[in-house]
XYZ file of C-alpha atoms in Angstrom:
373
model
C 0.000 0.000 0.000
C 1.420 3.389 -1.010
C 1.419 6.599 1.001
C -1.187 7.928 -1.393
C -3.453 4.984 -0.705
C -2.818 5.506 3.004
C -3.890 9.119 2.706
C -0.401 10.283 3.836
C 0.413 13.123 1.474
C 3.094 15.742 2.020
C 0.984 18.504 0.512
C -1.795 17.750 2.989
C 0.372 17.265 6.055
C 2.668 20.291 5.524
C 1.174 23.541 4.136
C 2.772 24.851 0.862
C 3.981 28.072 2.515
C 5.919 26.047 5.112
C 7.549 24.024 2.335
C 8.493 27.274 0.584
C 9.970 28.642 3.833
C 11.977 25.430 4.313
C 13.457 25.573 0.796
C 14.251 29.288 1.136
C 15.986 28.802 4.507
C 18.167 25.942 3.237
C 19.189 27.658 -0.014
C 20.048 30.886 1.823
C 22.215 28.980 4.258
C 23.954 26.591 1.806
C 23.509 28.200 -1.610
C 22.386 26.527 -4.814
C 18.831 25.588 -5.713
C 16.446 23.115 -4.099
C 13.045 21.723 -5.084
C 10.491 19.402 -3.512
C 8.229 17.144 -5.620
C 5.301 14.864 -4.862
C 5.640 11.109 -5.663
C 4.158 11.693 -9.150
C 6.749 14.350 -9.976
C 4.581 17.400 -9.411
C 6.491 20.364 -8.005
C 5.449 21.352 -4.450
C 8.092 23.985 -3.634
C 11.443 25.338 -4.801
C 13.122 26.477 -7.996
C 11.714 25.582 -11.437
C 15.298 25.239 -12.652
C 15.863 22.095 -10.633
C 14.540 18.691 -11.509
C 13.701 15.937 -11.796
C 13.956 14.496 -8.266
C 17.257 12.825 -7.484
C 16.335 11.569 -4.009
C 13.130 9.885 -2.839
C 11.783 10.281 0.677
C 9.733 7.537 2.233
C 7.485 7.593 5.282
C 6.562 4.307 6.936
C 7.904 2.463 3.903
C 5.843 4.381 1.319
C 7.056 7.109 -1.084
C 6.251 10.558 0.232
C 8.228 13.110 -1.795
C 11.158 13.645 -4.136
C 14.035 16.122 -3.758
C 16.409 17.752 -6.225
C 19.309 20.133 -5.477
C 22.154 21.891 -7.296
C 25.231 23.749 -6.141
C 28.398 22.873 -4.241
C 26.440 21.828 -1.111
C 23.706 19.891 -2.919
C 24.193 16.710 -0.889
C 24.074 18.678 2.363
C 20.938 20.482 1.201
C 19.272 17.168 0.352
C 20.241 15.629 3.706
C 19.100 18.639 5.689
C 15.829 18.857 3.782
C 15.225 15.120 4.232
C 15.738 15.262 7.989
C 13.579 18.375 8.362
C 10.761 16.971 6.252
C 10.872 13.699 8.176
C 10.466 15.629 11.432
C 7.696 17.862 10.067
C 5.769 14.949 8.563
C 6.086 12.861 11.712
C 4.578 15.560 13.937
C 1.958 16.556 11.365
C 0.885 12.951 10.910
C 0.703 12.468 14.682
C -1.527 15.538 14.983
C -3.713 14.280 12.162
C -4.081 10.853 13.759
C -4.896 12.450 17.119
C -7.487 14.696 15.481
C -9.016 11.759 13.620
C -9.135 9.686 16.810
C -10.741 12.567 18.697
C -13.267 13.113 15.931
C -14.204 9.434 15.905
C -14.502 9.410 19.679
C -16.737 12.481 19.524
C -18.849 10.849 16.828
C -19.302 7.704 18.910
C -20.050 9.760 22.031
C -22.563 11.886 20.144
C -24.260 8.772 18.798
C -24.430 7.318 22.305
C -25.799 10.573 23.717
C -28.378 10.759 20.940
C -29.553 7.241 21.708
C -29.516 7.962 25.442
C -31.575 11.126 24.941
C -34.025 9.182 22.781
C -34.425 6.597 25.550
C -34.871 9.359 28.126
C -37.500 11.047 25.945
C -39.394 7.788 25.656
C -39.112 7.241 29.412
C -40.329 10.779 30.154
C -43.274 10.338 27.800
C -44.130 7.065 29.487
C -43.854 8.606 32.966
C -46.057 11.521 31.921
C -48.645 9.074 30.616
C -48.473 7.041 33.838
C -48.785 10.229 35.878
C -51.851 11.241 33.877
C -53.401 7.801 34.339
C -52.621 7.943 38.056
C -54.274 11.347 38.400
C -57.335 10.171 36.486
C -57.497 7.038 38.630
C -57.260 9.030 41.867
C -59.913 11.477 40.715
C -62.271 8.742 39.549
C -61.837 6.532 42.600
C -62.104 9.464 44.999
C -65.345 10.552 43.347
C -66.757 7.020 43.421
C -65.818 6.632 47.089
C -67.229 10.009 48.017
C -70.720 9.271 46.663
C -71.571 6.246 48.869
C -69.771 7.796 51.851
C -72.046 10.827 51.648
C -75.018 8.469 51.898
C -73.466 6.704 54.898
C -73.033 10.052 56.656
C -76.577 11.128 55.803
C -78.233 7.958 57.111
C -76.021 7.970 60.224
C -77.103 11.552 60.962
C -80.756 10.596 60.575
C -80.288 7.663 62.958
C -78.501 9.911 65.463
C -81.374 12.421 65.313
C -83.906 9.641 66.027
C -85.698 9.925 62.693
C -85.819 6.121 62.447
C -86.944 5.643 66.047
C -85.582 6.072 69.546
C -81.954 5.108 70.183
C -80.125 4.343 73.393
C -77.237 6.334 74.835
C -74.736 3.674 73.746
C -76.179 3.647 70.220
C -75.927 7.421 70.022
C -72.296 7.228 71.131
C -71.562 4.619 68.467
C -73.274 6.742 65.795
C -71.248 9.756 66.897
C -68.076 7.716 66.423
C -69.277 6.545 63.009
C -69.995 10.127 61.951
C -66.626 11.335 63.195
C -64.708 8.645 61.330
C -66.865 9.119 58.218
C -66.157 12.851 58.252
C -62.465 12.087 58.661
C -62.585 9.691 55.696
C -64.513 12.245 53.641
C -61.790 14.788 54.401
C -59.110 12.381 53.182
C -61.035 11.700 49.973
C -61.535 15.423 49.419
C -57.790 15.959 49.921
C -56.984 13.356 47.255
C -59.449 15.030 44.892
C -57.845 18.409 45.559
C -54.358 16.980 44.875
C -55.650 15.620 41.559
C -56.995 19.085 40.773
C -53.591 20.594 41.562
C -51.796 18.191 39.230
C -54.274 18.872 36.428
C -54.039 22.644 36.934
C -57.769 23.010 37.609
C -57.601 24.523 41.094
C -60.449 27.043 41.417
C -60.445 29.871 43.969
C -63.629 31.640 45.082
C -62.859 35.120 46.385
C -64.809 37.035 48.994
C -63.993 39.325 51.903
C -63.566 37.409 55.160
C -62.202 37.952 58.651
C -59.174 35.752 59.098
C -59.338 36.298 62.861
C -62.907 34.968 63.116
C -62.086 32.025 60.860
C -59.012 31.066 62.906
C -60.897 31.397 66.223
C -63.694 29.181 64.910
C -61.242 26.544 63.692
C -59.284 26.547 66.960
C -62.512 25.828 68.840
C -62.786 22.503 66.998
C -59.304 21.499 68.198
C -59.893 22.523 71.827
C -61.351 19.143 72.971
C -58.563 17.136 71.320
C -55.860 19.411 72.715
C -57.530 19.536 76.155
C -57.481 15.757 76.527
C -53.709 15.853 76.192
C -53.183 18.937 78.311
C -52.016 21.042 75.346
C -52.656 24.771 75.654
C -53.585 26.633 72.454
C -53.083 30.404 72.609
C -54.379 32.873 70.007
C -52.900 36.330 69.523
C -54.601 38.248 66.713
C -54.138 41.811 65.510
C -57.171 44.089 65.162
C -57.858 44.133 61.409
C -57.510 40.727 59.724
C -59.825 41.103 56.734
C -58.511 39.447 53.553
C -60.029 38.451 50.224
C -60.020 34.742 49.568
C -61.688 31.362 49.485
C -63.141 30.624 52.930
C -63.091 26.831 52.568
C -59.533 26.664 51.315
C -58.163 29.140 53.869
C -59.954 27.185 56.592
C -58.199 24.049 55.366
C -54.842 25.851 55.531
C -55.534 26.808 59.152
C -56.750 23.292 59.943
C -53.656 21.651 58.430
C -51.197 23.872 60.295
C -52.980 23.668 63.652
C -53.616 19.922 63.281
C -49.909 19.276 62.680
C -48.945 21.513 65.592
C -51.257 19.669 67.999
C -50.291 16.256 66.608
C -46.547 16.738 66.995
C -46.647 18.585 70.324
C -46.124 16.321 73.361
C -48.715 16.129 76.133
C -48.920 19.270 78.285
C -47.115 21.214 75.595
C -48.028 24.541 73.995
C -49.294 25.640 70.598
C -49.292 29.300 69.673
C -51.343 30.820 66.856
C -50.819 34.454 65.885
C -52.213 36.798 63.249
C -50.059 39.830 62.554
C -49.181 42.330 59.862
C -45.932 41.515 58.092
C -44.133 41.093 54.783
C -45.435 38.718 52.149
C -42.185 36.747 52.061
C -39.714 35.515 54.663
C -37.496 38.621 54.568
C -37.812 41.110 57.414
C -39.302 44.497 56.470
C -36.887 47.406 56.377
C -37.390 50.771 58.104
C -40.505 52.425 56.771
C -41.336 49.417 54.579
C -45.022 48.558 54.336
C -46.387 45.260 55.654
C -48.632 44.182 52.779
C -49.825 40.861 54.234
C -51.501 39.153 57.147
C -49.234 36.434 58.545
C -50.716 33.308 60.082
C -48.032 32.034 62.472
C -48.436 28.594 64.068
C -45.791 27.599 66.626
C -45.524 24.277 68.427
C -43.223 22.794 71.067
C -42.989 19.483 69.264
C -40.317 17.252 67.760
C -39.137 19.677 65.069
C -37.978 18.757 61.579
C -34.465 17.834 60.428
C -32.721 20.000 57.844
C -32.827 17.354 55.101
C -36.597 16.929 55.552
C -37.537 20.619 55.462
C -37.319 20.775 51.656
C -39.630 17.737 51.342
C -42.424 18.457 53.799
C -44.576 20.201 51.187
C -44.321 17.269 48.757
C -47.402 15.022 48.333
C -47.606 11.998 50.678
C -44.344 12.874 52.459
C -44.185 11.784 56.089
C -41.592 13.035 58.571
C -41.756 9.534 60.049
C -42.436 7.168 57.142
C -41.825 3.894 58.993
C -44.567 1.306 59.313
C -44.542 1.842 63.078
C -44.699 5.630 63.000
C -46.341 7.277 65.952
C -48.067 10.030 63.950
C -50.775 9.301 61.405
C -51.875 11.251 58.348
C -51.761 11.062 54.579
C -48.989 13.585 53.986
C -51.312 15.776 51.884
C -52.148 18.529 54.368
C -49.045 20.693 53.873
C -49.074 20.049 50.115
C -52.583 21.445 49.850
C -51.847 24.237 52.318
C -48.915 25.425 50.195
C -50.991 25.239 47.003
C -53.917 27.139 48.541
C -51.707 29.837 50.060
C -49.834 30.399 46.792
C -53.134 30.415 44.856
C -54.088 33.416 47.001
C -50.793 35.115 46.140
C -49.141 34.344 49.483
C -46.175 32.296 50.647
C -45.611 29.590 53.258
C -42.400 28.575 55.005
C -41.154 26.903 58.173
C -38.533 27.710 60.793
C -37.676 24.585 62.746
C -35.056 22.976 64.960
C -35.042 19.221 65.704
C -36.235 18.699 69.264
C -37.193 22.347 69.730
C -40.442 22.670 67.784
C -41.461 24.343 64.536
C -42.963 27.639 63.417
C -45.004 27.668 60.205
C -45.803 31.015 58.597
C -48.475 31.426 55.911
C -49.078 34.870 54.413
C -52.174 36.278 52.734
C -51.830 39.556 50.832
C -53.912 42.491 51.978
C -56.206 43.675 49.208
C -58.662 46.482 48.933
C -62.099 45.154 49.897
C -64.656 46.530 47.458
C -68.361 46.589 48.324
């Protein structure tokens, strides 16, 4: 196989201007004329008065170029030119091989990345389809469960009211338990439906003027018996004007989720503090003279606190601080997810300040808006 077949050509490896500079440098130093030819006899550089080639140069056993020289130092010129060309060709060929190897490696890597991206795209499409099917399944099943449960609650209420005949004290107590658990189950089903609405982007907000102070006081009254049985004191500190514009049911659920968690994670004979105050919409402290454009709902407990690595996850659906099968605290892990979604749907923010073993403080903000009649 010849150098030409190999693709090793002097004209390609060494630019013509470098060959001209080489010939010029040698002839200036030694005198005479010098010319460089390709293996077919074509002139590459040097004087037209010299030729044909009197010396052949090979590279890796294949003809690479021919040389011709005249003058008293012709042999020296040929030897010097041969050695220089051999050095130039060697380094040029090495660079070419390195470039070709790099190019091939890049081509293979690009092909692998293209295939990998195609697999990832297919996986993402499949996951999106599974997520859609999951959301549809949750919405459908939650709706189907909610319908018969509503009937169970209705008939249980009628029995408790004596519409089907007199009932004993024990029967009334049992019916009260049934209604309580049914309401709890209905709340869980409603939470799953609301999460499905969040994922589908169909969360609707009804807006009306409401007193956040009255709403919070009413909600705290429902937790008083539960907290009292465990000796937990709930204290409310509300500023004078707490009127906001928002969805009463959804804001009530925000309050319920935060207070429920505070009571649940606070040990017996602990304390839960609930405050309503003017403050900034976000977690930064207001500067001098800066307006406080929001009402802050602050719920503080003296419970177990949350570790740093769990803080970023507590607003994710179905996340449990204690996810073991023997966990001491129940719940679906949807309360804070929905609370965050509802607060942000009203234009507010929610965050937590917590220390493991020293309790947690959740802050939810609701922007103050002009209440129009």
